[in-house]
XYZ file of C-alpha atoms in Angstrom:
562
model
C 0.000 0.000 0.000
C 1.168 3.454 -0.943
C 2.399 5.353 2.245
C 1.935 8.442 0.924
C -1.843 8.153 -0.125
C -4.255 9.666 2.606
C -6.484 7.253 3.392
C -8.612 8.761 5.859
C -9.246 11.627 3.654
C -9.927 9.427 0.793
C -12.467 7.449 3.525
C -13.825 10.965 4.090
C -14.287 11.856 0.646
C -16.025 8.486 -0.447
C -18.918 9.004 2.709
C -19.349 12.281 1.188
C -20.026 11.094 -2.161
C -22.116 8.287 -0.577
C -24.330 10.793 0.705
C -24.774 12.722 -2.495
C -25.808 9.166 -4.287
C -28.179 8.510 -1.070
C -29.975 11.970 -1.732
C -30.172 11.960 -5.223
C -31.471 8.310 -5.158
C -34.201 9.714 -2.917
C -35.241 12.426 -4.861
C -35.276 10.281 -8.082
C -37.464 7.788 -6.159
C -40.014 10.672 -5.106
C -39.811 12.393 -8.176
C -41.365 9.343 -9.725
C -44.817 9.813 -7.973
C -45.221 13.316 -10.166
C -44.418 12.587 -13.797
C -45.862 10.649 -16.000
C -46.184 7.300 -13.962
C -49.314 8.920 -12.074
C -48.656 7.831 -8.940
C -49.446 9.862 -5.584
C -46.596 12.235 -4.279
C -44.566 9.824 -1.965
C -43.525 10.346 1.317
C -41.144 8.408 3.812
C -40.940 6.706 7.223
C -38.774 8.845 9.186
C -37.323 6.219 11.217
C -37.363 3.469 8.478
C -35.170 6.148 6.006
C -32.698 7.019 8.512
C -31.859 3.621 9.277
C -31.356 2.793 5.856
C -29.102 5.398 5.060
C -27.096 4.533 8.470
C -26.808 0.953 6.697
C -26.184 1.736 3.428
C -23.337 3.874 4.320
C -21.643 1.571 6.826
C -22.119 -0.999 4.534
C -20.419 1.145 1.567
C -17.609 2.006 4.028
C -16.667 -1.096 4.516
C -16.541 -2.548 1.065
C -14.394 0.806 0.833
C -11.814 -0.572 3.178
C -12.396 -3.816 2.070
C -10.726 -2.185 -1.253
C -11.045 -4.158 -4.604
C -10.731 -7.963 -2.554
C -14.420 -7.567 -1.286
C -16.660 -9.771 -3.476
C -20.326 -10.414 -3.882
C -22.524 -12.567 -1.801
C -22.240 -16.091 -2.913
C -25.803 -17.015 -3.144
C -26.507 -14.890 -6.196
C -25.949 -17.355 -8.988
C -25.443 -14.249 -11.127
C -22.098 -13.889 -9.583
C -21.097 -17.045 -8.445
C -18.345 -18.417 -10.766
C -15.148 -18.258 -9.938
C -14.317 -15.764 -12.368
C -15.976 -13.265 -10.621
C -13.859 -13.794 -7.388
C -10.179 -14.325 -9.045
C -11.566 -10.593 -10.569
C -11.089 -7.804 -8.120
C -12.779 -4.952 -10.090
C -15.814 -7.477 -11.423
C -15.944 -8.417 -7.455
C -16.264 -5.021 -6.287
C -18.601 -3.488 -8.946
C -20.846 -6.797 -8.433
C -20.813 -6.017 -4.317
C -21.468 -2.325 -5.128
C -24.411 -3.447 -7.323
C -26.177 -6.022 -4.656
C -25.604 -3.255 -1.957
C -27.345 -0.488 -3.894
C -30.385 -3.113 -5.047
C -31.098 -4.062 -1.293
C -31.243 -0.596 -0.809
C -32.797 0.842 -3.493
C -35.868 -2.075 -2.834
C -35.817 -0.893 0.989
C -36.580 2.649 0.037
C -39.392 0.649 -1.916
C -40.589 -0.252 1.388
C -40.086 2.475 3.161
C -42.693 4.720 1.300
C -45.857 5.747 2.607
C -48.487 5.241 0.287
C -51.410 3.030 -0.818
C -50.413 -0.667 -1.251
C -50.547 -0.721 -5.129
C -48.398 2.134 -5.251
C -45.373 0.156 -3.362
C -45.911 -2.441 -5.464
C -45.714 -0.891 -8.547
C -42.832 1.029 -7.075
C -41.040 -2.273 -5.869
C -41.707 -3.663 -9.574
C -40.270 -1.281 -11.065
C -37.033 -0.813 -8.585
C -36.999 -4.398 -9.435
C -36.998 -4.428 -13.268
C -34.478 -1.600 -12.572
C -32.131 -3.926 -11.038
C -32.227 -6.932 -12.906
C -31.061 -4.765 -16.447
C -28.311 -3.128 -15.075
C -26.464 -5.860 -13.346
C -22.889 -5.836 -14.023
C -23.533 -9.516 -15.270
C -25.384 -8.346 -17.995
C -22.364 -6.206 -19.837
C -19.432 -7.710 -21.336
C -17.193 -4.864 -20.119
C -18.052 -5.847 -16.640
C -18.803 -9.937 -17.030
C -16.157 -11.438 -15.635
C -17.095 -15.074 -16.834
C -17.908 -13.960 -20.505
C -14.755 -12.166 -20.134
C -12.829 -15.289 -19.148
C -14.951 -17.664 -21.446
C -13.905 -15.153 -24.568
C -9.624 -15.784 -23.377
C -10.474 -19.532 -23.068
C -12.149 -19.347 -26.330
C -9.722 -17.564 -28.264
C -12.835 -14.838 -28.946
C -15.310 -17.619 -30.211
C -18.038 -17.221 -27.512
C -18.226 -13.537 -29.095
C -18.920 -14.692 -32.463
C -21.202 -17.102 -31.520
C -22.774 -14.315 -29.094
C -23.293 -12.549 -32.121
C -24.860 -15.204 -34.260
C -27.106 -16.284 -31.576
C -28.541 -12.655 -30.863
C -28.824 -12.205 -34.712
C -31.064 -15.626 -35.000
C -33.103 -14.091 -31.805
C -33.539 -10.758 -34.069
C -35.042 -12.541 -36.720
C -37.441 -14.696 -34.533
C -38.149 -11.792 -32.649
C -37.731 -13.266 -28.871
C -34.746 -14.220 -27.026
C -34.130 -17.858 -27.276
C -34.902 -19.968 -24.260
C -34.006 -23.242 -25.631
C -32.942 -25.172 -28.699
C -36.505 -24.612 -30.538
C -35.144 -26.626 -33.334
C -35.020 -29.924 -31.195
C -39.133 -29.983 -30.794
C -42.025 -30.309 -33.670
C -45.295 -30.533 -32.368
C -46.891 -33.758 -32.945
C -43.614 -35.372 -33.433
C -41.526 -35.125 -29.935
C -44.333 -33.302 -27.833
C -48.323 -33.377 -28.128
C -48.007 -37.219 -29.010
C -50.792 -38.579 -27.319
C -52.636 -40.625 -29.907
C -56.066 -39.098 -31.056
C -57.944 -37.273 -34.010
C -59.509 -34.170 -34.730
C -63.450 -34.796 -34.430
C -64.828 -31.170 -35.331
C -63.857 -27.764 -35.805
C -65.038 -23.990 -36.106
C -63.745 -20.676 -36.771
C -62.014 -20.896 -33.065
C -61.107 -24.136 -32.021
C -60.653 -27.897 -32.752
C -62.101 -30.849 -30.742
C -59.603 -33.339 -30.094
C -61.266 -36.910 -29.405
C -58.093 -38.756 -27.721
C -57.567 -42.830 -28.058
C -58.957 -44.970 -25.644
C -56.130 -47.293 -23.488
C -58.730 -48.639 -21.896
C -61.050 -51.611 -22.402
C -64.015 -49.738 -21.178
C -64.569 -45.832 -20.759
C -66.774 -44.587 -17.369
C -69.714 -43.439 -19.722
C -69.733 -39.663 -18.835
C -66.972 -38.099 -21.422
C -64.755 -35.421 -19.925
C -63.807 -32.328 -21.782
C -60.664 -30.190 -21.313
C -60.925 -26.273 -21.885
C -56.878 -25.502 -21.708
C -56.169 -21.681 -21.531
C -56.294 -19.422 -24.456
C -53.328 -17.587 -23.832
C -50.491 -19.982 -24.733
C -50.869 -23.782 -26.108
C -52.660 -27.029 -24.753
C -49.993 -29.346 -24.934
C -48.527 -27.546 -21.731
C -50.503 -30.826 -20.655
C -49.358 -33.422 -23.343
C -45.413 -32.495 -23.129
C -44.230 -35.860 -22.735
C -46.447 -39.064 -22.154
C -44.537 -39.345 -18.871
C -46.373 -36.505 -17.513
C -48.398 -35.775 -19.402
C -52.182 -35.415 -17.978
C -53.740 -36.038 -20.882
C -52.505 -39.325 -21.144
C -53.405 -39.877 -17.200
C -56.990 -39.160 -17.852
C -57.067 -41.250 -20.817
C -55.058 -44.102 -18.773
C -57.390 -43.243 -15.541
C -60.563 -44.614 -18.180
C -61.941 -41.320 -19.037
C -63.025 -40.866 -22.625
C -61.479 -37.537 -23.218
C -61.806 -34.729 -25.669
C -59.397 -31.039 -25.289
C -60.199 -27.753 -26.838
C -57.201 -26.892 -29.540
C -57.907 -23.156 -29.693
C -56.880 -21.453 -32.926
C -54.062 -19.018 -32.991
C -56.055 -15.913 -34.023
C -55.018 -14.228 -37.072
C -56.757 -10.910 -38.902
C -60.420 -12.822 -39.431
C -60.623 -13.238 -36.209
C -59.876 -9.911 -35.126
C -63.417 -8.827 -34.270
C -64.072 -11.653 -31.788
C -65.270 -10.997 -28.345
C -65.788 -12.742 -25.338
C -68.993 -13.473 -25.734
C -68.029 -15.599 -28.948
C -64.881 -17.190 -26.767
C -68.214 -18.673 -24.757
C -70.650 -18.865 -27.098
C -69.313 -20.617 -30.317
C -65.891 -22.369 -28.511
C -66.776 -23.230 -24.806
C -70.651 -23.925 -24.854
C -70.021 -25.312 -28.959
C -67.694 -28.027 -27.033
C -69.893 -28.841 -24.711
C -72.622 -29.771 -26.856
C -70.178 -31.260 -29.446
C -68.968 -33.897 -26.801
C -72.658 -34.602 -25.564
C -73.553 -35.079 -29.414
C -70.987 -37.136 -30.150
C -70.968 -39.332 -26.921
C -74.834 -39.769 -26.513
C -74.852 -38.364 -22.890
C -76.965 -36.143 -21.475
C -74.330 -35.674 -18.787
C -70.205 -34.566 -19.916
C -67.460 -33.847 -17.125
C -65.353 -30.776 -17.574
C -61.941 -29.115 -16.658
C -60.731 -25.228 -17.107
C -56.861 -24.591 -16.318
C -56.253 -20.651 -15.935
C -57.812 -18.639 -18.049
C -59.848 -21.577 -19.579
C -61.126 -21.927 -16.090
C -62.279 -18.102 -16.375
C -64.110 -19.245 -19.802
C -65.796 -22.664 -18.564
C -67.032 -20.892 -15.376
C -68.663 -18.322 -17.381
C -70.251 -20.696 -19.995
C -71.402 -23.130 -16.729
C -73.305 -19.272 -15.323
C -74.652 -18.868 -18.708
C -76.196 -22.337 -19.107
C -77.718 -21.803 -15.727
C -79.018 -18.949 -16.848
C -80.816 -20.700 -19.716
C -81.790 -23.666 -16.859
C -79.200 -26.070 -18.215
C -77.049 -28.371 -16.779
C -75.116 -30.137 -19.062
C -72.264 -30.394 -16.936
C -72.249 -33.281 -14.217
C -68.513 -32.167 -11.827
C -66.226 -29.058 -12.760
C -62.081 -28.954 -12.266
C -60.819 -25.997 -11.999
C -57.049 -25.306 -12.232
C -54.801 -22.134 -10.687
C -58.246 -20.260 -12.142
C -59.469 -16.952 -11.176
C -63.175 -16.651 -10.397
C -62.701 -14.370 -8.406
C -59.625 -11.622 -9.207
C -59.664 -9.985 -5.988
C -55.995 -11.082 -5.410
C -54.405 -11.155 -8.255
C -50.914 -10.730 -7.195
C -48.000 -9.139 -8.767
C -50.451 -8.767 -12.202
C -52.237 -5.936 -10.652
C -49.770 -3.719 -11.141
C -49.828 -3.582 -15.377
C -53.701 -3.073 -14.472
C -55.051 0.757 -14.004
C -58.339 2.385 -15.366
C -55.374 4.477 -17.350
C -54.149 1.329 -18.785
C -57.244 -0.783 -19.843
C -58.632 2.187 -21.401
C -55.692 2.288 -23.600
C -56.051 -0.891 -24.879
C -59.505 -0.059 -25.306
C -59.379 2.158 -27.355
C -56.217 0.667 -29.147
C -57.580 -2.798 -30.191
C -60.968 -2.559 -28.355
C -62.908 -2.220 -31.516
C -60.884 -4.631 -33.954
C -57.300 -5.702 -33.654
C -55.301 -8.489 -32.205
C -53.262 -8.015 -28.890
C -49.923 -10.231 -30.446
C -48.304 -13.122 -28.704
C -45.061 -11.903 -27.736
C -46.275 -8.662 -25.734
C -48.164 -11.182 -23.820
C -44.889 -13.595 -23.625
C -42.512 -10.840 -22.719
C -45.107 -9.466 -19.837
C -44.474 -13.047 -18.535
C -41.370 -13.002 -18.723
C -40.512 -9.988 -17.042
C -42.341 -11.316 -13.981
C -39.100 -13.106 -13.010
C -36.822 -11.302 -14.851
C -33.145 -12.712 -13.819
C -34.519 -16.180 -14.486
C -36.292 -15.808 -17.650
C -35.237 -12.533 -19.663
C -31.404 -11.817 -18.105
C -30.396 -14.939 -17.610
C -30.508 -16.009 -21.569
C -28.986 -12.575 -22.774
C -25.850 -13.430 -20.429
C -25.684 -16.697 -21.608
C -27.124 -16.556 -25.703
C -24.842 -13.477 -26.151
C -22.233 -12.829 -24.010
C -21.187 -16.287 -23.385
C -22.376 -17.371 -26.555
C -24.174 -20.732 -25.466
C -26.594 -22.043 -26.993
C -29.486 -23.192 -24.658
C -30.554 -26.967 -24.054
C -33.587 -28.420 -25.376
C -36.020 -28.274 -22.456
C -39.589 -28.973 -24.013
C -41.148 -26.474 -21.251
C -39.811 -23.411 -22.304
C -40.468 -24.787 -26.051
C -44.056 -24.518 -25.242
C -43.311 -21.662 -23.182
C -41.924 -19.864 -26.447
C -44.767 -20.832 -28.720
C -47.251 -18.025 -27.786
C -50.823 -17.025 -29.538
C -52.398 -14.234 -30.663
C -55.588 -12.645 -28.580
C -58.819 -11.112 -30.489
C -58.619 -7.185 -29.121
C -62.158 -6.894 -28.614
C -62.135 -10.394 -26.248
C -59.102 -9.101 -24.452
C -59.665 -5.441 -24.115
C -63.416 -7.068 -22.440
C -61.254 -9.790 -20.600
C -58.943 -6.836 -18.358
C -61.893 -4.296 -17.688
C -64.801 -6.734 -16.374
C -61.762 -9.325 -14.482
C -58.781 -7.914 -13.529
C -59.914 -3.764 -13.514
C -63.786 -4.236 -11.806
C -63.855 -7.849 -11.059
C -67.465 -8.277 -12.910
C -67.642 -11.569 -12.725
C -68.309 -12.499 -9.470
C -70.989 -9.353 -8.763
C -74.420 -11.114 -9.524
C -76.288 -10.213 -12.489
C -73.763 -7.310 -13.157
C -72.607 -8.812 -16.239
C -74.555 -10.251 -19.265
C -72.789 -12.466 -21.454
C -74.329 -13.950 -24.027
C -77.523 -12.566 -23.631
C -77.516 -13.808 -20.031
C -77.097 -12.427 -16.363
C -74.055 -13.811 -14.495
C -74.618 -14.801 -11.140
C -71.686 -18.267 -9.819
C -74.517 -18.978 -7.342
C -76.209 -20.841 -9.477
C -73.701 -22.647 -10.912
C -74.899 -25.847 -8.126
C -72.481 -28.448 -9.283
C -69.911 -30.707 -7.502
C -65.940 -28.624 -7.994
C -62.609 -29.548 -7.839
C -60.659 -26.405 -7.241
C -56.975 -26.957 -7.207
C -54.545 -23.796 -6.630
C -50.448 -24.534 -6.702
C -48.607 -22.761 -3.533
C -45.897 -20.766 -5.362
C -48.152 -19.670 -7.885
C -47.206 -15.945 -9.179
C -49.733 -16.053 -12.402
C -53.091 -17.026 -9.953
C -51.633 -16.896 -6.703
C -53.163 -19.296 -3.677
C -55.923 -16.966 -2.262
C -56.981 -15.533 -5.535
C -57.474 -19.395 -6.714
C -58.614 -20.561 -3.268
C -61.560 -17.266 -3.902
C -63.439 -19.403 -6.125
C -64.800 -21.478 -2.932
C -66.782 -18.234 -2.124
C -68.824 -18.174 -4.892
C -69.705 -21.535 -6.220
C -72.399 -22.706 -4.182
C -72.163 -27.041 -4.871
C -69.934 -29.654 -3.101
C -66.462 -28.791 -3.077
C -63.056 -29.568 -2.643
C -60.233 -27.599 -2.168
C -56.374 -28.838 -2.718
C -53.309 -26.768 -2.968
C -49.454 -28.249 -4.595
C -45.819 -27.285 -3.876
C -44.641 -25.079 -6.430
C -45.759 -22.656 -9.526
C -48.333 -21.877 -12.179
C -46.963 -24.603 -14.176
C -44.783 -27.284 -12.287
C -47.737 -27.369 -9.929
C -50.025 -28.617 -12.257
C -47.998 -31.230 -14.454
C -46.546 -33.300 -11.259
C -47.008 -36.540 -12.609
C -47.651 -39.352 -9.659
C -44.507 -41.519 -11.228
C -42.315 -38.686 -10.638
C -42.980 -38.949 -6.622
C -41.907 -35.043 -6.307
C -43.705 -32.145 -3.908
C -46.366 -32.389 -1.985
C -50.125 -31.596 -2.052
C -52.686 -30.380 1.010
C -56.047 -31.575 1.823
C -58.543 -30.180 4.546
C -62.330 -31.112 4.029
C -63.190 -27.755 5.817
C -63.647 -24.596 3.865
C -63.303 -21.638 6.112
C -63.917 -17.929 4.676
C -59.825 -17.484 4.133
C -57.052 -19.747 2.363
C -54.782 -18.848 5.534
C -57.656 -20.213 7.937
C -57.481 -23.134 5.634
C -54.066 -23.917 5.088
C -53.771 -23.944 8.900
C -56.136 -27.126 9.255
C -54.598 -28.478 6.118
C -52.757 -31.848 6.380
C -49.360 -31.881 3.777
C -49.580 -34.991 2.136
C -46.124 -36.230 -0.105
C -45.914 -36.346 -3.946
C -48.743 -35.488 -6.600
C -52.738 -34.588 -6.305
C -53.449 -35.881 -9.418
C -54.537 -39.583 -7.934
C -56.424 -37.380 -4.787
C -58.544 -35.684 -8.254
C -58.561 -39.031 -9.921
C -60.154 -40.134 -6.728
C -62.630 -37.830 -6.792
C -63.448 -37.274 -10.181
C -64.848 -41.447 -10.350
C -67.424 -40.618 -8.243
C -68.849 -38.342 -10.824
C -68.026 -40.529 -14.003
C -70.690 -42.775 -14.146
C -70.333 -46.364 -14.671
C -68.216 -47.914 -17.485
C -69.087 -49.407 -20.554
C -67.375 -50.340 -23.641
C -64.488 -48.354 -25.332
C -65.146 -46.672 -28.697
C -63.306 -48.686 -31.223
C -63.436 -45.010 -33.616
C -62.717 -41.491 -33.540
C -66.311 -39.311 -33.610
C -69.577 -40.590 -34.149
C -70.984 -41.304 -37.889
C -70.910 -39.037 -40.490
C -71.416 -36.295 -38.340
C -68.654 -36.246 -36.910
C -65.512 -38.070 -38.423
C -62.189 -38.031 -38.042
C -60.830 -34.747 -39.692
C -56.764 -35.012 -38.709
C -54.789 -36.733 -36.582
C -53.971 -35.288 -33.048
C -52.287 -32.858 -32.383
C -54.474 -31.025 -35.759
C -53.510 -28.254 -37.442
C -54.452 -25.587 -35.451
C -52.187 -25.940 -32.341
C -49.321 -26.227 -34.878
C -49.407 -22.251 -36.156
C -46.884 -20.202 -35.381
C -48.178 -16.264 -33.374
């Protein structure tokens, strides 16, 4: 060390600089609730703002005298290759960085203000944080730096190949896309295409079962993204289970919307898709009497088509399943903040009319919901390391995204998400009906997944409220996704049971008994008591020459590209 440096003047002179970054952090922060953003003025905690600045600058002092050997915290991934370490600089500007996000998010918290405005706030700190990591720059990556010595510069040419691919598909690559065709190596569950419309084909799938229980069961997957999120693989996929299980099953293949089918509404999403399936499988089975399932926002359609056909004093449908499905979007999670009066009337009046709302804005507001993990994370790695990302079937499907009608979507955010229509009796009339869930007096499987960040637990556990039949509640370990397809051969997670359903999920989940692995045989359980009994398999696809076999499974439709 240099004897004739003054270090405590230098120490002196960094604190003071610290405090000009602390202030004009603050005012940048309060500053944002009077431009554009339209949020309310913000104010602080007194006590809350003076210990953070107390711990941000102790903690900045002493990665000051720790000089250029302090290093990040080793439980950020981001940072934990060796490189980083053996890197002083990289090391220190990756510390600096992880200081300033912790707090930059506690002066998130420590605002005063409504609780949509700190989470929109904390979102956006967040976002803020994830892009300018030091891991995301060459200049400051201090793997891709090493990788592009080791390499002899080939990880930057193949950086640059890979983000010129991702240019022309227009999204950044989260796996090898060429390893999958759908229908070949995913969506191979053996069946054929018994009808379709304007918006959707009607898969009838092959029975692997001597005999069928005689009420068919119908599968309304979501809209927004593909089916075969539940034909992947025939290892888990629960398709196949049903199928296996005895169940003669059809699924909804919606169409990827293109520029007909820009005028479409919701009302026509229910009308000429959910109820059209419904009858279709009745039709084509010869019962009076069909079984259905919704997962996500297919839940959100069959719930509304079983409130219109009570309307109209039908009941066509003998049990409902419901998957992570919002009735009920009282909790909606970290979604609420994209959703404002300011913001739905924009899309209103943008595609409210006619117009499509395209796939990838809908992919990339996904995305950005866990942004390290599914946005940062491939730049680093498609770009600056110049890897090319394994074939992983999920993110596959996770890549292929579809098209929304403007008119159904701009309908969808205002009367769910905005004003939460749905579940106000007779506010809403939907196909020439009044919407009331009380008289939707069927048997329900509700099933919610515990990590959930797309219908989180108490928004899916809502739906309990408002359906007045038998039901049963059950919540699994994990996400949106993984929570769902947990095949019972994989013996992974858990699931929870309680009979009783109090007013709260918190007053249920503390009576609920954790049981190991999947819920899909606890369902299976309870979905034979509403089957029927069993009779003969069909030994053909449809039923006459009304309805014959138009395609093999997967069809056409699933197969086109947003």
């Amino acid at each position: 060390m240099n004897s004739d440096v003054d270090w405590s003047a230098q120490a002196r002179q960094f604190q003071e600089n610290l405090g000009k970054q602390w202030s004009q952090a603050l005012q940048s922060l309060q500053q944002a609730g009077t431009t554009g953003s339209k949020l309310p003025s913000l104010g602080f905690s007194t006590g809350k703002l003076q210990a953070l600045q107390e711990a941000y600058l102790r903690e900045a002092t002493e990665l000051w005298n720790q000089g250029l050997g302090g290093g990040p915290t080793p439980s950020d991934k981001r940072f934990a290759n060796d490189a980083w370490s053996r890197n002083p600089v990289a090391a220190f500007s990756a510390a600096v960085y992880l200081l300033n996000a912790r707090t930059l998010l506690g002066l998130a918290e420590a605002v005063d203000t409504d609780v949509k405005t700190k989470a929109r706030l904390r979102f956006a700190v967040e976002q803020w944080m994830a892009a300018s990591a030091p891991s995301n720059f060459m200049a400051l990556n201090a793997e891709a730096q090493q990788k592009a010595v080791e390499t002899k510069g080939e990880s930057i040419a193949r950086g640059m190949q890979n983000l010129l691919a991702d240019l022309q598909q227009g999204h950044v690559s989260m796996t090898d896309e060429s390893a999958f065709e759908v229908g070949t190596n995913v969506a191979t569950t053996e069946g054929a295409v018994v009808f379709e419309n304007e918006l959707f084909q009607l898969i009838e799938y092959k029975p692997l079962t001597r005999q069928v229980y005689e009420r068919p069961f119908l599968v309304v997957p979501p809209c927004i993204n593909k089916f075969y999120i539940l034909d992947l693989q025939p290892e888990n996929s629960l398709i196949r289970y049903l199928v296996e299980q005895g169940h003669r099953t059809f699924v909804v293949s919606w169409r990827n919307p293109d520029d007909s089918l820009e005028g479409k509404s919701w009302d026509d999403y229910i009308e000429d898709a959910a109820l059209k399936a419904i009858e279709v499988v009745q039709d084509l089975s010869g019962q009076k009497k069909i079984n259905a399932l919704g997962f996500c926002v297919g839940g959100t359609i069959l719930g509304t088509a079983l409130a219109v056909l009570a309307a109209r004093g039908e009941k066509p449908v003998a049990s409902a399943t419901f998957l992570t499905t919002f009735l009920d979007f009282s909790e909606t999670g970290v979604l609420d903040v994209f959703i404002d009066e300011s913001a739905v009337k924009y899309r209103e009046m943008q595609i409210g009319q006619k117009g499509l709302l395209k796939g990838q804005d809908l992919a990339s507001t996904f995305s950005f919901l866990r942004p390290n993990d599914l946005v940062w994370n491939y730049v680093v790695g498609n770009y600056l390391k110049g890897e090319t990302p394994p074939p992983f079937d999920l993110l596959y499907w996770n890549s292929d995204s579809t098209n929304l009608p403007g008119p159904m979507y701009a309908w969808y955010l205002r009367n769910t998400y905005l004003e939460n229509n749905l579940v106000k009796p007779g506010k809403l009339k939907v196909c020439g009906e009044k919407i009331d869930f009380g008289k939707v007096d069927i048997p329900v499987y509700i099933y919610g997944s515990r990590e959930d960040h797309i219908v989180p637990i108490a928004g899916a556990y809502a739906t309990v409220k408002h359906l007045p039949g038998k039901k049963r509640f059950v919540m699994g370990a994990s996400g949106h996704i993984a929570g769902v397809i947990n095949p019972p051969s994989k013996n992974k997670r858990s699931h929870w049971t309680n009979d009783k359903l109090p007013g709260t999920y918190d007053a249920w989940f503390e009576g609920a008994k954790e049981h190991p692995g999947s819920w899909w045989p606890d369902w299976a359980n309870w979905l034979k008591g509403h089957a029927g009994k069993q009779v003969a398999a069909p030994k053909t696809y449809g039923k006459g020459s009304k309805y014959k076999a138009i395609e093999p499974a997967p069809g056409r439709y699933v197969k086109a590209r947003a």
